[in-house]
Amino acid sequence: MDIDAWVWWLIGAVGLGIPLVLTAMPEFGMFAVGALASSVIAALGGAVVAQVLVFVVVSVALIAVVRPIAARHRAGQAGQASGIDALKGRQAVVLERVSGSGGRVKLAGEVWSARSLDDEQVFEPGRQVDVVDIDGATAVVM
């Protein structure tokens, strides 16, 4: 049984796609795309040298272009806080008297339970306070 070269390249692409899924390493996907491009060249009757050259050029080009873009994208998101971390350091307005035992503040447009960082500190309604931590569903303020 004689299998055409383009089928071997497809098998190689699938073989490279498996570790992509298992390890989430995008480089395997780039090699798989290179193998798919080589499969097209083989199906069009290209020589083995052309097939290998297309595989190398497409794979290296994808790695050279896509990896730096992905790295910049990841680096840009690393500094952005989200969820609870985004609330730390923000200012809130006291709605109900806040002491070490409790109170209420308006933080990021929502009403939060709050308590003061220092048990002896008391904040009256209307005062702005800084959020230093989030403890469960309670903003710790000062």
GROMACS .gro file of N, CA and C in nm:
model
  426
    1MET      N    1   0.084  -0.118   0.000
    1MET     CA    2   0.000   0.000   0.000
    1MET      C    3   0.088   0.124   0.000
    2ASP      N    4   0.072   0.207  -0.099
    2ASP     CA    5   0.154   0.326  -0.116
    2ASP      C    6   0.070   0.448  -0.078
    3ILE      N    7   0.116   0.524   0.024
    3ILE     CA    8   0.043   0.643   0.070
    3ILE      C    9   0.110   0.766   0.011
    4ASP      N   10   0.030   0.856  -0.043
    4ASP     CA   11   0.082   0.980  -0.101
    4ASP      C   12   0.147   1.067   0.007
    5ALA      N   13   0.239   1.151  -0.037
    5ALA     CA   14   0.313   1.237   0.055
    5ALA      C   15   0.220   1.334   0.127
    6TRP      N   16   0.117   1.383   0.059
    6TRP     CA   17   0.029   1.480   0.123
    6TRP      C   18  -0.044   1.420   0.242
    7VAL      N   19  -0.072   1.287   0.234
    7VAL     CA   20  -0.137   1.219   0.347
    7VAL      C   21  -0.041   1.213   0.466
    8TRP      N   22   0.088   1.188   0.439
    8TRP     CA   23   0.186   1.185   0.547
    8TRP      C   24   0.196   1.322   0.616
    9TRP      N   25   0.191   1.427   0.536
    9TRP     CA   26   0.195   1.560   0.595
    9TRP      C   27   0.071   1.587   0.680
   10LEU      N   28  -0.045   1.538   0.636
   10LEU     CA   29  -0.167   1.553   0.717
   10LEU      C   30  -0.156   1.475   0.847
   11ILE      N   31  -0.102   1.355   0.839
   11ILE     CA   32  -0.081   1.275   0.961
   11ILE      C   33   0.014   1.349   1.055
   12GLY      N   34   0.119   1.410   0.997
   12GLY     CA   35   0.212   1.488   1.078
   12GLY      C   36   0.145   1.608   1.143
   13ALA      N   37   0.056   1.673   1.068
   13ALA     CA   38  -0.016   1.789   1.123
   13ALA      C   39  -0.104   1.747   1.241
   14VAL      N   40  -0.174   1.636   1.224
   14VAL     CA   41  -0.257   1.585   1.334
   14VAL      C   42  -0.169   1.545   1.452
   15GLY      N   43  -0.057   1.480   1.421
   15GLY     CA   44   0.037   1.440   1.527
   15GLY      C   45   0.090   1.559   1.604
   16LEU      N   46   0.111   1.672   1.537
   16LEU     CA   47   0.156   1.793   1.605
   16LEU      C   48   0.041   1.865   1.675
   17GLY      N   49  -0.080   1.841   1.631
   17GLY     CA   50  -0.196   1.902   1.695
   17GLY      C   51  -0.228   1.839   1.829
   18ILE      N   52  -0.194   1.712   1.846
   18ILE     CA   53  -0.223   1.643   1.972
   18ILE      C   54  -0.147   1.706   2.088
   19PRO      N   55  -0.014   1.723   2.079
   19PRO     CA   56   0.054   1.789   2.192
   19PRO      C   57   0.010   1.934   2.211
   20LEU      N   58  -0.035   1.998   2.104
   20LEU     CA   59  -0.089   2.134   2.119
   20LEU      C   60  -0.205   2.134   2.216
   21VAL      N   61  -0.295   2.039   2.199
   21VAL     CA   62  -0.412   2.031   2.286
   21VAL      C   63  -0.373   1.987   2.427
   22LEU      N   64  -0.280   1.893   2.437
   22LEU     CA   65  -0.243   1.840   2.568
   22LEU      C   66  -0.158   1.935   2.650
   23THR      N   67  -0.069   2.009   2.585
   23THR     CA   68   0.023   2.095   2.659
   23THR      C   69  -0.008   2.243   2.649
   24ALA      N   70  -0.096   2.281   2.559
   24ALA     CA   71  -0.130   2.422   2.535
   24ALA      C   72  -0.007   2.503   2.497
   25MET      N   73   0.087   2.440   2.426
   25MET     CA   74   0.205   2.511   2.374
   25MET      C   75   0.176   2.549   2.230
   26PRO      N   76   0.158   2.677   2.202
   26PRO     CA   77   0.117   2.719   2.068
   26PRO      C   78   0.220   2.687   1.959
   27GLU      N   79   0.344   2.661   1.996
   27GLU     CA   80   0.445   2.627   1.897
   27GLU      C   81   0.405   2.502   1.819
   28PHE      N   82   0.346   2.405   1.886
   28PHE     CA   83   0.301   2.284   1.818
   28PHE      C   84   0.197   2.317   1.712
   29GLY      N   85   0.110   2.411   1.741
   29GLY     CA   86   0.010   2.453   1.644
   29GLY      C   87   0.074   2.518   1.522
   30MET      N   88   0.179   2.593   1.545
   30MET     CA   89   0.248   2.658   1.434
   30MET      C   90   0.317   2.555   1.345
   31PHE      N   91   0.375   2.453   1.406
   31PHE     CA   92   0.435   2.344   1.329
   31PHE      C   93   0.327   2.266   1.253
   32ALA      N   94   0.210   2.250   1.317
   32ALA     CA   95   0.100   2.180   1.250
   32ALA      C   96   0.053   2.258   1.127
   33VAL      N   97   0.048   2.389   1.136
   33VAL     CA   98   0.011   2.471   1.020
   33VAL      C   99   0.116   2.457   0.910
   34GLY      N  100   0.243   2.451   0.948
   34GLY     CA  101   0.349   2.428   0.851
   34GLY      C  102   0.333   2.295   0.781
   35ALA      N  103   0.294   2.193   0.856
   35ALA     CA  104   0.271   2.061   0.796
   35ALA      C  105   0.151   2.064   0.702
   36LEU      N  106   0.047   2.139   0.737
   36LEU     CA  107  -0.069   2.153   0.647
   36LEU      C  108  -0.030   2.222   0.517
   37ALA      N  109   0.054   2.324   0.527
   37ALA     CA  110   0.099   2.395   0.407
   37ALA      C  111   0.181   2.300   0.319
   38SER      N  112   0.263   2.219   0.381
   38SER     CA  113   0.342   2.121   0.305
   38SER      C  114   0.253   2.016   0.242
   39SER      N  115   0.144   1.983   0.307
   39SER     CA  116   0.049   1.888   0.251
   39SER      C  117  -0.012   1.943   0.123
   40VAL      N  118  -0.042   2.071   0.121
   40VAL     CA  119  -0.097   2.135   0.001
   40VAL      C  120   0.006   2.130  -0.112
   41ILE      N  121   0.132   2.161  -0.079
   41ILE     CA  122   0.238   2.157  -0.180
   41ILE      C  123   0.254   2.016  -0.235
   42ALA      N  124   0.248   1.916  -0.148
   42ALA     CA  125   0.260   1.777  -0.192
   42ALA      C  126   0.142   1.737  -0.279
   43ALA      N  127   0.022   1.782  -0.244
   43ALA     CA  128  -0.097   1.749  -0.324
   43ALA      C  129  -0.091   1.814  -0.461
   44LEU      N  130  -0.025   1.928  -0.471
   44LEU     CA  131  -0.011   1.996  -0.600
   44LEU      C  132   0.104   1.939  -0.683
   45GLY      N  133   0.175   1.841  -0.627
   45GLY     CA  134   0.281   1.775  -0.701
   45GLY      C  135   0.419   1.834  -0.678
   46GLY      N  136   0.436   1.910  -0.573
   46GLY     CA  137   0.567   1.969  -0.542
   46GLY      C  138   0.667   1.864  -0.500
   47ALA      N  139   0.793   1.891  -0.524
   47ALA     CA  140   0.900   1.798  -0.488
   47ALA      C  141   0.916   1.793  -0.336
   48VAL      N  142   0.985   1.688  -0.290
   48VAL     CA  143   1.006   1.669  -0.146
   48VAL      C  144   1.083   1.787  -0.088
   49VAL      N  145   1.181   1.836  -0.161
   49VAL     CA  146   1.259   1.951  -0.113
   49VAL      C  147   1.168   2.073  -0.095
   50ALA      N  148   1.077   2.097  -0.188
   50ALA     CA  149   0.983   2.208  -0.177
   50ALA      C  150   0.889   2.190  -0.058
   51GLN      N  151   0.847   2.066  -0.035
   51GLN     CA  152   0.758   2.038   0.078
   51GLN      C  153   0.827   2.069   0.211
   52VAL      N  154   0.950   2.021   0.225
   52VAL     CA  155   1.025   2.044   0.349
   52VAL      C  156   1.055   2.193   0.365
   53LEU      N  157   1.091   2.258   0.255
   53LEU     CA  158   1.121   2.401   0.260
   53LEU      C  159   0.998   2.481   0.303
   54VAL      N  160   0.881   2.446   0.248
   54VAL     CA  161   0.757   2.515   0.287
   54VAL      C  162   0.727   2.490   0.435
   55PHE      N  163   0.746   2.367   0.481
   55PHE     CA  164   0.724   2.335   0.622
   55PHE      C  165   0.812   2.422   0.711
   56VAL      N  166   0.940   2.431   0.680
   56VAL     CA  167   1.034   2.508   0.762
   56VAL      C  168   1.002   2.658   0.756
   57VAL      N  169   0.979   2.709   0.636
   57VAL     CA  170   0.955   2.852   0.621
   57VAL      C  171   0.825   2.894   0.691
   58VAL      N  172   0.718   2.819   0.670
   58VAL     CA  173   0.589   2.855   0.732
   58VAL      C  174   0.599   2.844   0.884
   59SER      N  175   0.658   2.736   0.934
   59SER     CA  176   0.669   2.717   1.079
   59SER      C  177   0.753   2.825   1.144
   60VAL      N  178   0.869   2.853   1.086
   60VAL     CA  179   0.958   2.955   1.143
   60VAL      C  180   0.894   3.093   1.132
   61ALA      N  181   0.829   3.121   1.021
   61ALA     CA  182   0.764   3.252   1.005
   61ALA      C  183   0.654   3.270   1.110
   62LEU      N  184   0.574   3.167   1.132
   62LEU     CA  185   0.469   3.178   1.232
   62LEU      C  186   0.528   3.199   1.372
   63ILE      N  187   0.631   3.125   1.404
   63ILE     CA  188   0.693   3.141   1.536
   63ILE      C  189   0.754   3.281   1.549
   64ALA      N  190   0.820   3.327   1.443
   64ALA     CA  191   0.885   3.458   1.448
   64ALA      C  192   0.785   3.573   1.456
   65VAL      N  193   0.667   3.555   1.399
   65VAL     CA  194   0.568   3.663   1.398
   65VAL      C  195   0.469   3.652   1.514
   66VAL      N  196   0.416   3.533   1.536
   66VAL     CA  197   0.308   3.517   1.634
   66VAL      C  198   0.359   3.521   1.778
   67ARG      N  199   0.471   3.459   1.808
   67ARG     CA  200   0.519   3.456   1.947
   67ARG      C  201   0.543   3.595   2.005
   68PRO      N  202   0.611   3.686   1.934
   68PRO     CA  203   0.629   3.820   1.992
   68PRO      C  204   0.496   3.894   2.014
   69ILE      N  205   0.402   3.876   1.923
   69ILE     CA  206   0.271   3.939   1.939
   69ILE      C  207   0.201   3.883   2.062
   70ALA      N  208   0.205   3.753   2.078
   70ALA     CA  209   0.143   3.689   2.195
   70ALA      C  210   0.212   3.732   2.324
   71ALA      N  211   0.345   3.743   2.321
   71ALA     CA  212   0.418   3.786   2.441
   71ALA      C  213   0.381   3.929   2.480
   72ARG      N  214   0.369   4.018   2.380
   72ARG     CA  215   0.327   4.157   2.410
   72ARG      C  216   0.186   4.159   2.466
   73HIS      N  217   0.100   4.077   2.410
   73HIS     CA  218  -0.038   4.072   2.457
   73HIS      C  219  -0.045   4.023   2.601
   74ARG      N  220   0.032   3.918   2.631
   74ARG     CA  221   0.035   3.866   2.769
   74ARG      C  222   0.093   3.968   2.864
   75ALA      N  223   0.200   4.035   2.826
   75ALA     CA  224   0.265   4.133   2.913
   75ALA      C  225   0.172   4.251   2.940
   76GLY      N  226   0.092   4.289   2.841
   76GLY     CA  227   0.000   4.401   2.859
   76GLY      C  228  -0.111   4.369   2.957
   77GLN      N  229  -0.149   4.244   2.967
   77GLN     CA  230  -0.257   4.205   3.056
   77GLN      C  231  -0.208   4.175   3.196
   78ALA      N  232  -0.080   4.148   3.212
   78ALA     CA  233  -0.028   4.111   3.344
   78ALA      C  234  -0.045   4.224   3.445
   79GLY      N  235  -0.036   4.349   3.400
   79GLY     CA  236  -0.046   4.461   3.491
   79GLY      C  237  -0.188   4.502   3.523
   80GLN      N  238  -0.285   4.446   3.459
   80GLN     CA  239  -0.423   4.484   3.481
   80GLN      C  240  -0.484   4.397   3.591
   81ALA      N  241  -0.522   4.462   3.699
   81ALA     CA  242  -0.586   4.390   3.807
   81ALA      C  243  -0.734   4.369   3.774
   82SER      N  244  -0.788   4.260   3.823
   82SER     CA  245  -0.930   4.232   3.799
   82SER      C  246  -0.992   4.175   3.926
   83GLY      N  247  -1.121   4.177   3.929
   83GLY     CA  248  -1.192   4.121   4.044
   83GLY      C  249  -1.163   4.200   4.170
   84ILE      N  250  -1.139   4.129   4.279
   84ILE     CA  251  -1.114   4.190   4.409
   84ILE      C  252  -0.986   4.273   4.407
   85ASP      N  253  -0.884   4.225   4.335
   85ASP     CA  254  -0.757   4.298   4.330
   85ASP      C  255  -0.774   4.438   4.271
   86ALA      N  256  -0.869   4.455   4.181
   86ALA     CA  257  -0.892   4.585   4.119
   86ALA      C  258  -0.953   4.684   4.218
   87LEU      N  259  -1.015   4.635   4.324
   87LEU     CA  260  -1.080   4.723   4.422
   87LEU      C  261  -0.982   4.774   4.528
   88LYS      N  262  -0.875   4.701   4.550
   88LYS     CA  263  -0.776   4.743   4.651
   88LYS      C  264  -0.709   4.871   4.605
   89GLY      N  265  -0.700   4.966   4.696
   89GLY     CA  266  -0.639   5.094   4.663
   89GLY      C  267  -0.737   5.199   4.614
   90ARG      N  268  -0.859   5.161   4.588
   90ARG     CA  269  -0.960   5.257   4.541
   90ARG      C  270  -1.020   5.332   4.658
   91GLN      N  271  -1.090   5.437   4.627
   91GLN     CA  272  -1.157   5.514   4.731
   91GLN      C  273  -1.303   5.476   4.735
   92ALA      N  274  -1.359   5.483   4.855
   92ALA     CA  275  -1.500   5.454   4.877
   92ALA      C  276  -1.560   5.565   4.961
   93VAL      N  277  -1.691   5.578   4.955
   93VAL     CA  278  -1.762   5.680   5.033
   93VAL      C  279  -1.841   5.608   5.143
   94VAL      N  280  -1.826   5.656   5.265
   94VAL     CA  281  -1.895   5.595   5.379
   94VAL      C  282  -2.043   5.628   5.371
   95LEU      N  283  -2.127   5.525   5.376
   95LEU     CA  284  -2.272   5.543   5.375
   95LEU      C  285  -2.329   5.532   5.517
   96GLU      N  286  -2.281   5.434   5.591
   96GLU     CA  287  -2.319   5.416   5.732
   96GLU      C  288  -2.190   5.412   5.812
   97ARG      N  289  -2.193   5.464   5.930
   97ARG     CA  290  -2.075   5.473   6.016
   97ARG      C  291  -1.992   5.345   6.011
   98VAL      N  292  -1.861   5.362   5.984
   98VAL     CA  293  -1.770   5.247   5.975
   98VAL      C  294  -1.676   5.249   6.094
   99SER      N  295  -1.671   5.136   6.162
   99SER     CA  296  -1.578   5.120   6.274
   99SER      C  297  -1.513   4.982   6.261
  100GLY      N  298  -1.443   4.941   6.363
  100GLY     CA  299  -1.379   4.810   6.361
  100GLY      C  300  -1.480   4.697   6.359
  101SER      N  301  -1.604   4.725   6.399
  101SER     CA  302  -1.706   4.619   6.402
  101SER      C  303  -1.794   4.617   6.277
  102GLY      N  304  -1.788   4.721   6.194
  102GLY     CA  305  -1.866   4.716   6.071
  102GLY      C  306  -1.915   4.851   6.024
  103GLY      N  307  -1.990   4.847   5.914
  103GLY     CA  308  -2.045   4.966   5.853
  103GLY      C  309  -2.070   4.940   5.705
  104ARG      N  310  -2.102   5.046   5.632
  104ARG     CA  311  -2.129   5.031   5.488
  104ARG      C  312  -2.060   5.143   5.412
  105VAL      N  313  -2.007   5.106   5.293
  105VAL     CA  314  -1.946   5.205   5.204
  105VAL      C  315  -1.996   5.181   5.062
  106LYS      N  316  -1.985   5.286   4.981
  106LYS     CA  317  -2.015   5.272   4.839
  106LYS      C  318  -1.881   5.263   4.767
  107LEU      N  319  -1.858   5.149   4.704
  107LEU     CA  320  -1.731   5.120   4.638
  107LEU      C  321  -1.758   5.072   4.497
  108ALA      N  322  -1.701   5.141   4.400
  108ALA     CA  323  -1.717   5.105   4.258
  108ALA      C  324  -1.865   5.096   4.220
  109GLY      N  325  -1.946   5.187   4.274
  109GLY     CA  326  -2.087   5.192   4.239
  109GLY      C  327  -2.175   5.091   4.311
  110GLU      N  328  -2.117   5.015   4.403
  110GLU     CA  329  -2.194   4.915   4.477
  110GLU      C  330  -2.180   4.940   4.627
  111VAL      N  331  -2.279   4.895   4.702
  111VAL     CA  332  -2.275   4.907   4.847
  111VAL      C  333  -2.206   4.784   4.904
  112TRP      N  334  -2.103   4.808   4.985
  112TRP     CA  335  -2.024   4.700   5.044
  112TRP      C  336  -2.030   4.710   5.196
  113SER      N  337  -2.023   4.596   5.261
  113SER     CA  338  -1.998   4.594   5.404
  113SER      C  339  -1.855   4.639   5.423
  114ALA      N  340  -1.828   4.709   5.533
  114ALA     CA  341  -1.693   4.758   5.555
  114ALA      C  342  -1.660   4.757   5.702
  115ARG      N  343  -1.531   4.755   5.728
  115ARG     CA  344  -1.482   4.772   5.865
  115ARG      C  345  -1.349   4.845   5.855
  116SER      N  346  -1.315   4.916   5.962
  116SER     CA  347  -1.191   4.993   5.958
  116SER      C  348  -1.072   4.901   5.987
  117LEU      N  349  -0.958   4.936   5.930
  117LEU     CA  350  -0.837   4.858   5.950
  117LEU      C  351  -0.795   4.863   6.096
  118ASP      N  352  -0.804   4.982   6.154
  118ASP     CA  353  -0.773   5.002   6.295
  118ASP      C  354  -0.904   4.997   6.373
  119ASP      N  355  -0.915   4.908   6.468
  119ASP     CA  356  -1.040   4.891   6.543
  119ASP      C  357  -1.086   5.018   6.613
  120GLU      N  358  -0.993   5.109   6.645
  120GLU     CA  359  -1.030   5.231   6.717
  120GLU      C  360  -1.072   5.344   6.624
  121GLN      N  361  -1.047   5.330   6.493
  121GLN     CA  362  -1.081   5.434   6.398
  121GLN      C  363  -1.229   5.426   6.361
  122VAL      N  364  -1.294   5.541   6.351
  122VAL     CA  365  -1.435   5.549   6.314
  122VAL      C  366  -1.449   5.651   6.202
  123PHE      N  367  -1.525   5.615   6.100
  123PHE     CA  368  -1.549   5.704   5.986
  123PHE      C  369  -1.698   5.733   5.977
  124GLU      N  370  -1.731   5.860   5.965
  124GLU     CA  371  -1.870   5.903   5.961
  124GLU      C  372  -1.920   5.906   5.816
  125PRO      N  373  -2.053   5.901   5.796
  125PRO     CA  374  -2.110   5.905   5.661
  125PRO      C  375  -2.066   6.029   5.582
  126GLY      N  376  -2.040   6.009   5.452
  126GLY     CA  377  -1.998   6.115   5.364
  126GLY      C  378  -1.847   6.126   5.348
  127ARG      N  379  -1.773   6.065   5.437
  127ARG     CA  380  -1.627   6.073   5.431
  127ARG      C  381  -1.573   5.974   5.328
  128GLN      N  382  -1.466   6.016   5.259
  128GLN     CA  383  -1.399   5.924   5.167
  128GLN      C  384  -1.292   5.847   5.242
  129VAL      N  385  -1.285   5.717   5.212
  129VAL     CA  386  -1.187   5.630   5.275
  129VAL      C  387  -1.115   5.551   5.166
  130ASP      N  388  -0.998   5.499   5.198
  130ASP     CA  389  -0.921   5.416   5.106
  130ASP      C  390  -0.941   5.269   5.140
  131VAL      N  391  -0.962   5.188   5.037
  131VAL     CA  392  -0.978   5.044   5.055
  131VAL      C  393  -0.839   4.983   5.056
  132VAL      N  394  -0.804   4.916   5.165
  132VAL     CA  395  -0.671   4.854   5.175
  132VAL      C  396  -0.676   4.704   5.151
  133ASP      N  397  -0.793   4.645   5.170
  133ASP     CA  398  -0.804   4.500   5.150
  133ASP      C  399  -0.951   4.464   5.135
  134ILE      N  400  -0.975   4.347   5.081
  134ILE     CA  401  -1.110   4.290   5.075
  134ILE      C  402  -1.104   4.159   5.151
  135ASP      N  403  -1.184   4.150   5.255
  135ASP     CA  404  -1.188   4.029   5.337
  135ASP      C  405  -1.324   3.965   5.318
  136GLY      N  406  -1.331   3.865   5.228
  136GLY     CA  407  -1.457   3.803   5.193
  136GLY      C  408  -1.542   3.903   5.118
  137ALA      N  409  -1.655   3.942   5.179
  137ALA     CA  410  -1.743   4.042   5.118
  137ALA      C  411  -1.737   4.173   5.194
  138THR      N  412  -1.628   4.194   5.268
  138THR     CA  413  -1.612   4.314   5.348
  138THR      C  414  -1.490   4.391   5.303
  139ALA      N  415  -1.509   4.520   5.279
  139ALA     CA  416  -1.397   4.607   5.244
  139ALA      C  417  -1.331   4.656   5.371
  140VAL      N  418  -1.201   4.639   5.379
  140VAL     CA  419  -1.125   4.689   5.493
  140VAL      C  420  -1.071   4.826   5.452
  141VAL      N  421  -1.109   4.930   5.530
  141VAL     CA  422  -1.078   5.067   5.491
  141VAL      C  423  -0.996   5.139   5.595
  142MET      N  424  -0.937   5.252   5.549
  142MET     CA  425  -0.866   5.341   5.642
  142MET      C  426  -0.875   5.483   5.593
   0.00000   0.00000   0.00000
